[in-house]
Coordinates of C-alpha atoms and ligand atoms in Angstrom, one line a residue:
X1 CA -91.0 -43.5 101.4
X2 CA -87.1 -44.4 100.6
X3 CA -86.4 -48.2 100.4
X4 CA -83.4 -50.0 99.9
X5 CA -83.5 -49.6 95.7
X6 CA -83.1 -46.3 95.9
X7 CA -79.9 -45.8 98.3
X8 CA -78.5 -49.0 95.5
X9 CA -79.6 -46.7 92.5
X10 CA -77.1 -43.8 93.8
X11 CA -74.6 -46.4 94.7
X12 CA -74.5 -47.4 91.4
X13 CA -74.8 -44.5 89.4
X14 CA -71.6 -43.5 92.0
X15 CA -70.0 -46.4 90.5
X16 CA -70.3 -46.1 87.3
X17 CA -69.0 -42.7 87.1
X18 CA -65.6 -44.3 88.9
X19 CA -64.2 -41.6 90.7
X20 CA -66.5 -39.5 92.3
X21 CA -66.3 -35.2 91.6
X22 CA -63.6 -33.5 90.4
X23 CA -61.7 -31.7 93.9
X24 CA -61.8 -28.1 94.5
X25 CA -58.4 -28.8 95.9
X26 CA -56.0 -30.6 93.6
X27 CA -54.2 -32.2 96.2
X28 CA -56.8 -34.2 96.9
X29 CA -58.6 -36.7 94.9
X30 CA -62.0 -38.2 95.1
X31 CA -62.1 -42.2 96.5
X32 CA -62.5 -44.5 93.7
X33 CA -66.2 -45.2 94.1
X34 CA -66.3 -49.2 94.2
X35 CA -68.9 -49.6 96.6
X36 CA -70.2 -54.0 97.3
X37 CA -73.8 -53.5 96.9
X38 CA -73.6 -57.0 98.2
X39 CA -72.5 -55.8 101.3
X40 CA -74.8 -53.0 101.6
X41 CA -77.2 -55.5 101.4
X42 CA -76.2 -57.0 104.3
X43 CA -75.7 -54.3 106.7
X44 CA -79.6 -53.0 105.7
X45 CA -80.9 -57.0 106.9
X46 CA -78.5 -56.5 109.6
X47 CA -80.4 -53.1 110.6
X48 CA -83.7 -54.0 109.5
X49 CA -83.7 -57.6 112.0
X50 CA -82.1 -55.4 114.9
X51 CA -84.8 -52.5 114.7
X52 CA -87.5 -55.2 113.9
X53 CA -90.7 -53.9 115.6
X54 CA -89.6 -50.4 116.4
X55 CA -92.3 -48.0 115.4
X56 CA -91.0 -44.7 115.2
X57 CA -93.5 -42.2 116.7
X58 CA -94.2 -40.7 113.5
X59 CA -95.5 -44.2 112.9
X60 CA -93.0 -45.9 110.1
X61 CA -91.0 -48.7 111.0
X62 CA -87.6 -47.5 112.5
X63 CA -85.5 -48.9 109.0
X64 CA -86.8 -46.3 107.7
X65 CA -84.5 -44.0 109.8
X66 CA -81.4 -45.5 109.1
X67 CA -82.1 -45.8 105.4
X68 CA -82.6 -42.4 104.8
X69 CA -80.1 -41.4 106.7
X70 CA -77.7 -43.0 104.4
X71 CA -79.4 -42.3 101.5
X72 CA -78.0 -38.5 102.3
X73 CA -74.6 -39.5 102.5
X74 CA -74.5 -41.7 99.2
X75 CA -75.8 -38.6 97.8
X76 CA -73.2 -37.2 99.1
X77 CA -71.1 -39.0 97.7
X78 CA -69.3 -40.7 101.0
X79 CA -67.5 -44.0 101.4
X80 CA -68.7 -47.3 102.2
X81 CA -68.0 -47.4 105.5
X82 CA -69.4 -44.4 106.0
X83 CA -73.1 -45.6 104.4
X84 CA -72.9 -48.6 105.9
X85 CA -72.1 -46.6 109.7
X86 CA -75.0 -44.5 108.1
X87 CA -77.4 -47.5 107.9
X88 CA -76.2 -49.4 111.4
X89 CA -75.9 -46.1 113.3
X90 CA -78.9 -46.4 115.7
X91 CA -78.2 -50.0 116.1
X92 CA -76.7 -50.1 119.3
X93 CA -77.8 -47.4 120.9
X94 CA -81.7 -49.0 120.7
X95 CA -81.0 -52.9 120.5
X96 CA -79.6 -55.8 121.9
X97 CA -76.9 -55.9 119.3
X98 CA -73.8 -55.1 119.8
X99 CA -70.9 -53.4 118.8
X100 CA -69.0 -56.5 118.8
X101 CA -70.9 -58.1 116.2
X102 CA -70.9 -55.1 114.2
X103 CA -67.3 -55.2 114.4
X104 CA -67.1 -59.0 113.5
X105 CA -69.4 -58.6 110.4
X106 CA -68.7 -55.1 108.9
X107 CA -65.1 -54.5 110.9
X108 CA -63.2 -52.0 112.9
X109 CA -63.6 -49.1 110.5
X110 CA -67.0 -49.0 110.3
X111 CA -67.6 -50.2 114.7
X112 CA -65.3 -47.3 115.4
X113 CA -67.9 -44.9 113.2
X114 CA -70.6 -46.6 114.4
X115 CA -69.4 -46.2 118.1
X116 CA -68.2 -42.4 117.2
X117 CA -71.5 -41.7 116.7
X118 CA -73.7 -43.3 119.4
X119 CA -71.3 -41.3 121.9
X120 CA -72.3 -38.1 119.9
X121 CA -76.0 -39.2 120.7
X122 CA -76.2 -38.6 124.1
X123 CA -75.5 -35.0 123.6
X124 CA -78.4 -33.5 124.6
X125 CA -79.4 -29.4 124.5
X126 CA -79.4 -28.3 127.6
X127 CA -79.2 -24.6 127.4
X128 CA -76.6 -22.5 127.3
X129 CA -74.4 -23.8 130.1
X130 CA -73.7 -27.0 128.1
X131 CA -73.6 -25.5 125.0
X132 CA -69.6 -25.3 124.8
X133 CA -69.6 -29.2 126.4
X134 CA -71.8 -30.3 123.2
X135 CA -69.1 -28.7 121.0
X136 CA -66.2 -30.0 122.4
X137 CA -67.6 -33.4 121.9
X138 CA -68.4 -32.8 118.3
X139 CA -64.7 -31.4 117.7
X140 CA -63.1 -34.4 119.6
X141 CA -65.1 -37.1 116.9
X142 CA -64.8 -34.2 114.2
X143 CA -60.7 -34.8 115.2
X144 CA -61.4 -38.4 115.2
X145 CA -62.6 -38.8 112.3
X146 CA -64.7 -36.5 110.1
X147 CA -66.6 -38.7 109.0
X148 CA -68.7 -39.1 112.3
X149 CA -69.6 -35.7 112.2
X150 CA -71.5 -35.7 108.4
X151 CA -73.1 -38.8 108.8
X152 CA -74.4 -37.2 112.1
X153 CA -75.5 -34.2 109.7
X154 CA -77.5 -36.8 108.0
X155 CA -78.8 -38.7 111.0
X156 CA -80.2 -35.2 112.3
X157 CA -81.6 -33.9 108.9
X158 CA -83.7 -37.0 108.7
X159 CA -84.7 -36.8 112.4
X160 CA -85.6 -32.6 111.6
X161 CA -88.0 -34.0 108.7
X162 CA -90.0 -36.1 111.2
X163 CA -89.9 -33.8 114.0
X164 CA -93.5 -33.3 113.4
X165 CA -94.7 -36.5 115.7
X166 CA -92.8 -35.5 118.3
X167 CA -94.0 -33.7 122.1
X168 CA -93.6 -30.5 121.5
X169 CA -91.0 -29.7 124.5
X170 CA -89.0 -32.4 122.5
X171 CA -89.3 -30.2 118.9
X172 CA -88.0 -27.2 119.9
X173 CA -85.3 -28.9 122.3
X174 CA -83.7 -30.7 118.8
X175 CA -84.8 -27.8 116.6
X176 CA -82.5 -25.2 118.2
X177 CA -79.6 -27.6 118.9
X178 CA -79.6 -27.9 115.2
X179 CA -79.4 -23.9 114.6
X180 CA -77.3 -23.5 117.6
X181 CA -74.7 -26.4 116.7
X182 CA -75.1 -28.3 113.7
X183 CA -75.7 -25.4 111.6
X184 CA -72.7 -23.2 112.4
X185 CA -70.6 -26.3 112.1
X186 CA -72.0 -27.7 108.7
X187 CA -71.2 -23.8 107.7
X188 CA -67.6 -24.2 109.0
X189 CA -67.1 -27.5 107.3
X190 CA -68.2 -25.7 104.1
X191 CA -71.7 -27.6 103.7
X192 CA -73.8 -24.7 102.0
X193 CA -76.5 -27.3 101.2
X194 CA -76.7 -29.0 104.9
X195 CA -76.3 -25.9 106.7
X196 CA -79.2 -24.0 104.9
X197 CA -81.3 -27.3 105.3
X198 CA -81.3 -27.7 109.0
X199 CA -81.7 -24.0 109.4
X200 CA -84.9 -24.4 107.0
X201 CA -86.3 -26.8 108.7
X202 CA -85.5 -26.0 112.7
X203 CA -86.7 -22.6 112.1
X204 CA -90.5 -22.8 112.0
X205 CA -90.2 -24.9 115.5
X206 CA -88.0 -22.7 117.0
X207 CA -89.2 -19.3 116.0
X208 CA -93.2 -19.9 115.1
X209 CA -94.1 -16.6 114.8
X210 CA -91.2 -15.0 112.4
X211 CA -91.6 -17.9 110.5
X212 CA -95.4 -17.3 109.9
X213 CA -94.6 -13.6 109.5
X214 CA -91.8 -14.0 106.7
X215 CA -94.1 -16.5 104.9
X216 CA -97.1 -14.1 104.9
X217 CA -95.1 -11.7 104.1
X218 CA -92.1 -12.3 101.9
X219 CA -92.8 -15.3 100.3
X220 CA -95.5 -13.7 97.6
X221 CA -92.6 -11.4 96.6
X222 CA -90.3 -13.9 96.0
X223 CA -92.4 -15.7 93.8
X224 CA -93.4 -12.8 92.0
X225 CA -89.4 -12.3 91.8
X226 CA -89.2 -16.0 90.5
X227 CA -91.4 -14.7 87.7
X228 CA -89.3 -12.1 86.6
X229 CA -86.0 -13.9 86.7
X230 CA -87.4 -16.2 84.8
X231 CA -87.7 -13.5 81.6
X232 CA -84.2 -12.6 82.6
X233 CA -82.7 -16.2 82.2
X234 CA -83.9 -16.7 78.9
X235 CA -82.0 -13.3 77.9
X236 CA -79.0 -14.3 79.4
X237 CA -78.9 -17.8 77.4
X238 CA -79.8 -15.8 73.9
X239 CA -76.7 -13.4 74.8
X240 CA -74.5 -16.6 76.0
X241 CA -75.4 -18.5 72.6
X242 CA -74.2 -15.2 70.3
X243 CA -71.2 -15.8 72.0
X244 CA -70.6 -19.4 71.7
X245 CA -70.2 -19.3 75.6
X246 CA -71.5 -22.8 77.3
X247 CA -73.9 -22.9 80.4
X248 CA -74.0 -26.3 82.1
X249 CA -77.4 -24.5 83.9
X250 CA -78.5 -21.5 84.7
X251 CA -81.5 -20.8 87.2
X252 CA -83.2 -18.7 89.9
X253 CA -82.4 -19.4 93.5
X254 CA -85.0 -17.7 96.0
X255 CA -82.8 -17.3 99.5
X256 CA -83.5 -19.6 102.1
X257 CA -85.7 -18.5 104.6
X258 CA -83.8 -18.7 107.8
X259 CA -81.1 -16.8 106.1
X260 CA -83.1 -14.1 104.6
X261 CA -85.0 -13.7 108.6
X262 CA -81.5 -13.4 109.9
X263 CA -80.4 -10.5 107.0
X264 CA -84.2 -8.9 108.0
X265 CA -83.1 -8.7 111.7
X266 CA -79.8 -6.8 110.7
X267 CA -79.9 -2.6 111.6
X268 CA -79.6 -2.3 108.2
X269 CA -82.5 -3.5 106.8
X270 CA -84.4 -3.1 109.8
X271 CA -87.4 -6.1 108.3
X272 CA -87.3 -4.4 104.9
X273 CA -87.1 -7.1 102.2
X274 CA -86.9 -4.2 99.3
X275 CA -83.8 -3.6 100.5
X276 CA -82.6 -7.1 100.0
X277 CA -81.4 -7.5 96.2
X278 CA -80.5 -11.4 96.4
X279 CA -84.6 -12.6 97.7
X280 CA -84.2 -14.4 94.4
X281 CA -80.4 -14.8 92.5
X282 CA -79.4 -16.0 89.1
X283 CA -76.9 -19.0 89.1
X284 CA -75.2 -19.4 86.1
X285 CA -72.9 -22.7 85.9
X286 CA -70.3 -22.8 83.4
X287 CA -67.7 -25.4 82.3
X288 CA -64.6 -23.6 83.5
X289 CA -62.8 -21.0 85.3
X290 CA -62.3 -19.0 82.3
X291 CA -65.6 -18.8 81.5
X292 CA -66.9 -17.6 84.7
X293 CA -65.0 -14.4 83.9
X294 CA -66.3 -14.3 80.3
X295 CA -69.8 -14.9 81.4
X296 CA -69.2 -12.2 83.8
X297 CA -67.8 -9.7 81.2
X298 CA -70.9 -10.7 79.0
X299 CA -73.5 -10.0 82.0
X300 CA -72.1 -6.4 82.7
X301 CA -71.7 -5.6 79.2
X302 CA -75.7 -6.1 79.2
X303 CA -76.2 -4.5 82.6
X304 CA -74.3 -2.0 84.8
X305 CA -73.2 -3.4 87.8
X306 CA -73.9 -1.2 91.0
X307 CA -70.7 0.0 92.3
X308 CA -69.1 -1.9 95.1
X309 CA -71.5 -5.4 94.6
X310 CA -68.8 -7.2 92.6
X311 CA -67.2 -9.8 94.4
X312 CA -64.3 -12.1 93.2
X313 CA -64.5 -15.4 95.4
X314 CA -62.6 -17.0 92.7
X315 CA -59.4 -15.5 93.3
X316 CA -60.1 -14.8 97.0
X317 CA -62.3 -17.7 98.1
X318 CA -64.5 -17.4 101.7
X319 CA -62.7 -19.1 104.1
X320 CA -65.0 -22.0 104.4
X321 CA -63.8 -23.1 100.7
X322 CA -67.0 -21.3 98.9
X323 CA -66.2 -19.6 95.8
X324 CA -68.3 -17.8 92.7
X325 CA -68.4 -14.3 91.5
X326 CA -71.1 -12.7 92.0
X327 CA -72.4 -9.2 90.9
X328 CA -75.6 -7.2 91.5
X329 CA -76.9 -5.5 88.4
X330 CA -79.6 -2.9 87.3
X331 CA -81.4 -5.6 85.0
X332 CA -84.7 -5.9 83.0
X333 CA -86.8 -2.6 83.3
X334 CA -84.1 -1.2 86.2
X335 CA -84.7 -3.8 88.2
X336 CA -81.7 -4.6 91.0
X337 CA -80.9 -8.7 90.8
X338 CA -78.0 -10.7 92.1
X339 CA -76.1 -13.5 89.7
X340 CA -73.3 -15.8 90.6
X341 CA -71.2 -17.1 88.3
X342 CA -69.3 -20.5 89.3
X343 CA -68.1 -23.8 87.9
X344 CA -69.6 -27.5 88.6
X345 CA -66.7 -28.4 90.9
X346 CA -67.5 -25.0 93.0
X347 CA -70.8 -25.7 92.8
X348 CA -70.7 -29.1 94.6
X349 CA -68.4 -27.9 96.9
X350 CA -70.8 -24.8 98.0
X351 CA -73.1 -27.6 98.7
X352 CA -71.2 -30.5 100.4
X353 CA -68.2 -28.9 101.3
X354 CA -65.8 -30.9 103.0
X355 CA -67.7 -34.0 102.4
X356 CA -67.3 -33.0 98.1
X357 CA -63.9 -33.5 98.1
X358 CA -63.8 -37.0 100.8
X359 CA -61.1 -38.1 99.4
X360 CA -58.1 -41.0 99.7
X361 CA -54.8 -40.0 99.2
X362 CA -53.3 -39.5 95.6
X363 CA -51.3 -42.5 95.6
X364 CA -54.7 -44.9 96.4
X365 CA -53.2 -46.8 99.3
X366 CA -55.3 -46.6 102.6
X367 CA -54.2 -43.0 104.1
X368 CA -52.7 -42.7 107.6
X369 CA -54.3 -40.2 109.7
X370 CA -51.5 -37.8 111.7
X371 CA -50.7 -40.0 114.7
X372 CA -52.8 -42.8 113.9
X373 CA -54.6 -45.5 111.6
X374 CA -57.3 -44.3 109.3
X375 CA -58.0 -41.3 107.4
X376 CA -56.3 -38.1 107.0
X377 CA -57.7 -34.4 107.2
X378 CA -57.2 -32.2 104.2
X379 CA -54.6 -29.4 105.1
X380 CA -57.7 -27.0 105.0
X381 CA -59.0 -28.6 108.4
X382 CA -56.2 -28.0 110.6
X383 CA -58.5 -26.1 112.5
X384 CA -59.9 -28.6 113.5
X385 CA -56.9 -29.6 114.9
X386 CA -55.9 -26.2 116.9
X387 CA -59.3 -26.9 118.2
X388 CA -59.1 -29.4 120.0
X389 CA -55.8 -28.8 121.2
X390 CA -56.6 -25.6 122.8
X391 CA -59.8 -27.0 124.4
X392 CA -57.4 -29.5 125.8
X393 CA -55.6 -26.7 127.6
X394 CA -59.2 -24.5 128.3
X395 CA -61.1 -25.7 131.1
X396 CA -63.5 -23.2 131.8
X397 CA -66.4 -23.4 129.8
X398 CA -67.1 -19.8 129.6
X399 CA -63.3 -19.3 128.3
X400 CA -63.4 -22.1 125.8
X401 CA -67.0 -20.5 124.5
X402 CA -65.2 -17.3 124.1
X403 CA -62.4 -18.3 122.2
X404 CA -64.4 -20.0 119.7
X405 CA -66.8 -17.1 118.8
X406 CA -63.8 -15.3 118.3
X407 CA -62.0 -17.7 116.3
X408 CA -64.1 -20.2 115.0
X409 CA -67.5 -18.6 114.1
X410 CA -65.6 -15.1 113.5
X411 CA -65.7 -14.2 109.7
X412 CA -62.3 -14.8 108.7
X413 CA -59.5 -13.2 106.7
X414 CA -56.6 -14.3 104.1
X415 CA -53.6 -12.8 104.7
X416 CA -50.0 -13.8 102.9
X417 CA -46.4 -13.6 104.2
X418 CA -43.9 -12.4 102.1
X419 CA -43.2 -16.1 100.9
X420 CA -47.0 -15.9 99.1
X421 CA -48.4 -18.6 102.2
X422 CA -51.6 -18.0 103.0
X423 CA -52.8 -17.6 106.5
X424 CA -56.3 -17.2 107.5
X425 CA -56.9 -15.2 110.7
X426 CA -60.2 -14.0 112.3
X427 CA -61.2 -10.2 111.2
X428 CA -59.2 -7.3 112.3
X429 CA -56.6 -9.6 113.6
X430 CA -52.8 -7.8 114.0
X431 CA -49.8 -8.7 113.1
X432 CA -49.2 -9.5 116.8
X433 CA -51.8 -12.2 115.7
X434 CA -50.0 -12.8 112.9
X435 CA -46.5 -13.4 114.5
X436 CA -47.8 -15.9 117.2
X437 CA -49.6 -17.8 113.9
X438 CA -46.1 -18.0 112.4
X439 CA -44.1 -19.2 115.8
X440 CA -44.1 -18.4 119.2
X441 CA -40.5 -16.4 118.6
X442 CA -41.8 -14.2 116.2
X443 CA -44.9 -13.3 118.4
X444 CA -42.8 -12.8 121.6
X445 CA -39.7 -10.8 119.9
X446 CA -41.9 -8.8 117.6
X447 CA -40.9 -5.6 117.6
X448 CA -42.8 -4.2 114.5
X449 CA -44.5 -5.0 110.9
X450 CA -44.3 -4.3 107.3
X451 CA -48.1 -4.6 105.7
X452 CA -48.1 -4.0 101.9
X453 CA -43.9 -2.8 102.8
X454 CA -45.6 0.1 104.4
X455 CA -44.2 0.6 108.6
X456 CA -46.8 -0.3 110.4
X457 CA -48.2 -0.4 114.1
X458 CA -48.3 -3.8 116.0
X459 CA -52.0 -3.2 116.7
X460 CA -53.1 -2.2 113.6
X461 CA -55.7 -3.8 111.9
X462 CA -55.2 -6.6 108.7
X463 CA -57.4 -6.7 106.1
X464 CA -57.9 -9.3 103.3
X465 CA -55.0 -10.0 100.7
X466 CA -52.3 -8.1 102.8
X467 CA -48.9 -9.1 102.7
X468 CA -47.3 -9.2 106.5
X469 CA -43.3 -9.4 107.3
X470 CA -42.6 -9.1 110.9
X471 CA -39.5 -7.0 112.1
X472 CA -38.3 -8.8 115.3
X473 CA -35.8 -7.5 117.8
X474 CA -33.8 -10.1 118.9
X475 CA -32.6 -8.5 122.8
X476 CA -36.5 -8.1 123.1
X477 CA -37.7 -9.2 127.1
X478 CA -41.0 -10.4 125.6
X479 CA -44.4 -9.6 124.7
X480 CA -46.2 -6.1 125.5
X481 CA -48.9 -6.5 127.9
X482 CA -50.9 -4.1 126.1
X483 CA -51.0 -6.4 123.1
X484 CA -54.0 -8.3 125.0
X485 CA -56.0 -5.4 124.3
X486 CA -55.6 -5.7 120.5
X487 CA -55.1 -8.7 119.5
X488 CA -57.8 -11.5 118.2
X489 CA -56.8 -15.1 118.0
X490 CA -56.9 -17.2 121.5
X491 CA -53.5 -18.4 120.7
X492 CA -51.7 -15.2 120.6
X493 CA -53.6 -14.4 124.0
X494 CA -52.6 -17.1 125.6
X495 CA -48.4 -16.9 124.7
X496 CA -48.9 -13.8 125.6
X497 CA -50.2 -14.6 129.4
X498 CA -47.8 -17.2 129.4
X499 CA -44.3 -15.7 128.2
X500 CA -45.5 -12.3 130.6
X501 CA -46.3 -15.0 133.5
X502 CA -42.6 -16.2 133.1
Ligands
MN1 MN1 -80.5 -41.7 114.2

């Protein structure tokens, strides 16, 4: 049982360490951690008298809630406002208090996250029909302020933990809002940790049966896995010692279950967990950059690496922000086992994503956010942006769900114009795709594309890492028709409806 100690503990430890973690991205820096524990006091009485008598149905006292709830995002790392919105964030959705006050004692900062996030309450699953409503609402208080949307992660991993004393109609109804739309988006926003969590624990309620299947069934050999990685590691530090090469840690990760059921259902493996080489992976965390690649060299010095399993996300990170290398090796006895290599930094970015590198600007002056008062996105989320601008101009729900499995969940590439900017595109995108990205001139006068300074078609395919220059034809009437048949982004479709409807 949390109590108020503990979320002080982590604000302190936060404290003393001054800034919080290093940033992936050096443009932006970690906030000064100063949280007033004073304060924090404060808004916990403040909570605790406006909840007084609640009994949640899993029979604590409703503080509990609240508390643990922000418990998640000090761990996180997060801002003040944002554990005190974590702590006050049921408040006036359940009591007689009111935003006003909240407003008088705490201020507008945290009211406007408290009220962000009482309006993100009354989503509610309702099948598929208002699946695309829910996620326009998350995008608009995502666009808001991101903030609203992790200490709603919270809020919901807490209430996934207790989802035991609830009707069962009720369970499955939050458990499956959580795979269906807080997962993918936690994944999006680059929240390894968060996104694997909810997914653990929605699973069992949502799919019973797999889940008692993969733990009958898969579970004994991943601890018999554990077992053997476990000879491995201590290898790997002997070899790592010899050559003066420092670990920060190294250990055995066994793959999340909801992740490894959702592999099993894939043609390839067709339920055969043999086939799946990283049930259990070795994660080796190093001081720096440089020594990921040592580390690396080391490991395949000592094992051969199967062909085609090596994977740079250092140099070519996923889109989300994750990157490691990793490898799979014939190991120990012939054995076939996954390691990733990564630093500290990428390590707490895998796990917390957007929320590791919360940041203020680099000057330390309260940020502006584009248009208005409070806090800026990082470049990385303009998506977030183009979101919410095309679901302005998408009414149709269908259309708007559409776009976004295309875009938004889509695996995404990097692709580089001939300046070295990176753009990242949805797979097998074009370089029709690629024009529109750039400017609506480009898309509608493009006549043509270099990739790699080879001719190429304007419905051919990009692939990761290519360099695109678009040949444009200034006299050109407008876009080809047929390009709707190729290309992959909603944007580029819908210039292209609008410059043909012209
Ligand atoms: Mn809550």
């Amino acid at each position: 049982m949390p109590t108020l100690n503990d979320l002080l503990k982590i604000l302190e430890q936060n404290n003393k360490k001054g800034t919080n973690r290093v940033p992936i991205f050096p443009a932006f820096r970690r906030h000064k951690a100063d949280y007033d524990l004073i304060l924090i006091r404060l808004a916990y009485d403040f909570a605790e008298q406006a909840h007084k008598g609640q009994i949640r149905k899993s029979g604590e006292s409703y503080i509990e809630h609240p508390l643990a709830t922000a418990i998640t995002l000090a761990q996180m790392g997060l801002d003040q406002d944002s554990i005190i919105a974590g702590l006050l964030h049921d408040v006036p959705e359940d009591t007689s208090s009111s935003l006003v006050e909240i407003e008088k004692n705490f201020g507008p900062e945290v009211a406007k996250l408290v009220s962000g996030i009482t309006k993100l309450g009354m989503i509610k699953y309702r099948g598929l029909e208002k699946y695309a409503e829910n996620l326009r609402r998350m995008f608009v208080a995502m666009a808001q302020d991101i903030r609203i949307i992790l200490i709603k992660m919270a809020d919901r991993l807490h209430n996934l933990k207790t989802l035991k004393a609830l009707p069962e109609e009720k369970q499955k109804r939050i458990a499956r809002e959580s795979l269906e739309i807080y997962a993918p988006i936690a994944n999006r926003l680059g929240m390894g940790g968060v996104k694997g969590e909810l997914e653990d624990l929605a699973f069992p309620y949502v799919y019973p049966e797999k889940y008692a299947w993969l733990k009958k069934e898969i579970l004994p050999a991943i601890e018999l896995k554990m077992e053997y990685v476990k000879k491995v590691i201590e290898v790997i530090k002997k070899e790592l010692a010899k050559e003066n090469l420092k670990v920060i840690s190294i250990h055995g990760r066994a793959k999340r279950l909801y992740s490894l059921y959702q592999k099993l259902q894939k043609p390839h493996y067709n339920g055969d967990a043999s086939k799946i080489y990283d049930l259990v992976a070795i994660r080796i965390i190093v001081p720096t950059v440089a020594d990921c690649y040592q580390t690396l060299g080391l490991i395949h010095r000592l094992w051969k690496p199967l062909p085609g399993r090596i994977k740079d996300y250092i140099a070519q990170p996923k889109p989300n922000g994750y990157q490691s290398l990793h490898s799979t090796v014939f190991c120990l006895d012939g054995k076939i086992v996954e390691i990733q290599i990564r630093t500290l930094e990428m390590h707490e970015q895998a796990e917390y994503g957007i929320a590791a590198h919360w940041h203020y600007k680099e000057s330390g002056r309260q940020p502006k956010k584009i248009g208005e008062k409070g806090y800026m996105l990082p470049k990385k989320m303009q998506w977030v942006e183009d979101l919410v601008n095309w679901q302005k101009e998408i009414h149709d729900n269908k259309q708007y769900l559409d776009s976004l499995t295309l875009d938004f969940f889509h695996n995404r590439i990097f692709v580089f114009t001939p300046k070295g900017d990176v753009i990242d595109l949805p797979e097998e995108a074009t370089p029709v795709d690629f024009a529109y990205h750039v400017h609506t001139w480009i898309g509608n006068h493009c006549a043509g594309a270099k990739i790699n300074g080879q001719m190429a078609g304007c419905d051919d395919r990009l692939k990761n890492g290519d360099v695109i220059e678009i040949i444009t034809e200034k006299n050109k009437k407008g876009p080809n028709r047929d390009w709707l048949k190729s290309v992959k982004t909603q944007a580029a479709r819908a210039k292209i409806k609008s410059a043909a409807a012209k």
